[in-house]
Amino acid sequence: MAMHVARNWRETPERYRMEAAKCKKCSAIHFPARLICPECQGREFATVRLSGKGELATFTIIRIAPTGFGDLVPYAVGIVKMDEGIHVMAQIVDCNPEELKIGDRVVSQFRRINQEGKNGMILYGYKFVPDLGL
Amino acid sequence: MTKWGELWEKSLRDISVEAALKCLDDAGVDKVDSITVGTMSGGLFNAQEHLGSLVADYLGQRFVPATRVESACASGGLAVKNAYMEVASGLSQYALAVGVEKMTDVDGGDATFALATASDYDYEAFHGITFPGLYALMAVAHMKKYGTSLEQLAQVSVKNHHNGSLNPHAQFPCAVTLDQVMTSTMVADPMRLLHCSPITDGSAAVLLVPLTVAKKMNKPYAVITGIGHASDTIALCQRKDFAKLEVVEVAAQRALKMAGKTIRDIDFAEVHDCFSIAEIIVMEALGVVESGQGGPATVNGLTALDGDFPINPSGGLKSKGHPVGATGVAQVVEAVIQLRGQAGPRQIKNARTALTQNMGGSGASSIIHILEAR
Ligand SMILES: [Zn+2]
């Protein structure tokens, strides 16, 4: 389903730069940013960029895909424990999904995620790839 | 409830009204004081919102206050809770709760999209994860943490299909073998097709009245003695333990406290087995077994129809079907049928106290009811 351009445009800080919010009161990091900290109810935050590095906490291989993702099958989606301590969900690519293991080191990259409809916007964001330490 | 399945010849309003009429006829009531309709997404499945009025109108209950409630796949449980509150507040004497979802008016891709809106859309579905995928992430975490096996997961489906084969209303009233489950099409590793609940058209309805009124109606009934309702983070990845469903723990504690019971007082449960792993994690969250023991307990027959703690005698979402908004109401219907001793070949012996657990999304909401025979 195609959305208004603004729906995707306003996600740019999170999708393109992995910007998170760090609570000024308790230092908890939230991705995506929030207006109130669920840990301490604080309302003041500093913008921080996630390092993009972390390790695989759990993952699956999607064999039956939703509309728009059919060409990618089979593809891995995982929850990554970022080095900052928080968790982020995204695709894990540039790997053989069958060989992934919990604990694998990964790093985020800026990638094409999807296209809305036939002539719609191309949507970009983050995916993770194996961290080869390069 | 009525027969569930792919009901191409019937519309959203047809199936809701059929289930509601069956309920009202059973109770011998022809006029209600309020209607609550639980539906996840009439908009995306049928291009139809405003379901409170639609159901009231076609049920011949014009001018009756009608409310539609939504909590994704827990919309049905929420409808029952809302009807309970109608009665408890004194606003209604006869409060009807109808759960409905008509899912086959769109193709598979659009149905998957509609369901995916129960996730954190921008941070989960956007990345190509599906609901089988979200529960697969929990399954992998549970397998890693506790050693839960593929056979144990598959046994949940075998058990529920056996129960469902005894339920004439089930969408798939047929038994399946362990081998069939374990070799079915892979959907999202390790969740195979026969680990997943199907796409279903269906509706279910219950009538809630004050106990004083129920006693005078000269009809068999059951009493709701506990309700527990909780929410959690919309995104799975923001929870501390992916092998756990804290929302179910919290809702269960609330429901049991209200009923003045412990889980040991419960004779059987209908739980939200949208995927096989869900039943395992839910039974652990309810305290039926310790964390990590859900798989072995299932294989050992604890949760079978003749086990010490039967789970999903109706066949569960797996065999009975999962018309999302109807599921929570249908769980209460099965509890009532069992407590009245009307479940025929799937009747649980001496069933006096039941628990129903309905879940929204990947565990961002859960509603639990406790019912007792009278
Ligand atoms: Zn804080």
mmCIF file of C-alpha atoms and ligand atoms in Angstrom, chain A residues 23 26 37 39-40, ligand 1:
data_model
loop_
_atom_site.group_PDB
_atom_site.id
_atom_site.type_symbol
_atom_site.label_atom_id
_atom_site.label_comp_id
_atom_site.label_asym_id
_atom_site.label_seq_id
_atom_site.Cartn_x
_atom_site.Cartn_y
_atom_site.Cartn_z
ATOM 1 C CA CYS A 23 17.755 10.278 28.042
ATOM 2 C CA CYS A 26 18.983 8.243 33.199
ATOM 3 C CA CYS A 37 11.577 7.899 28.752
ATOM 4 C CA GLU A 39 12.621 4.048 32.373
ATOM 5 C CA CYS A 40 12.499 7.334 34.313
HETATM 6 ZN ZN ZN C 1 15.349 8.068 31.343
#
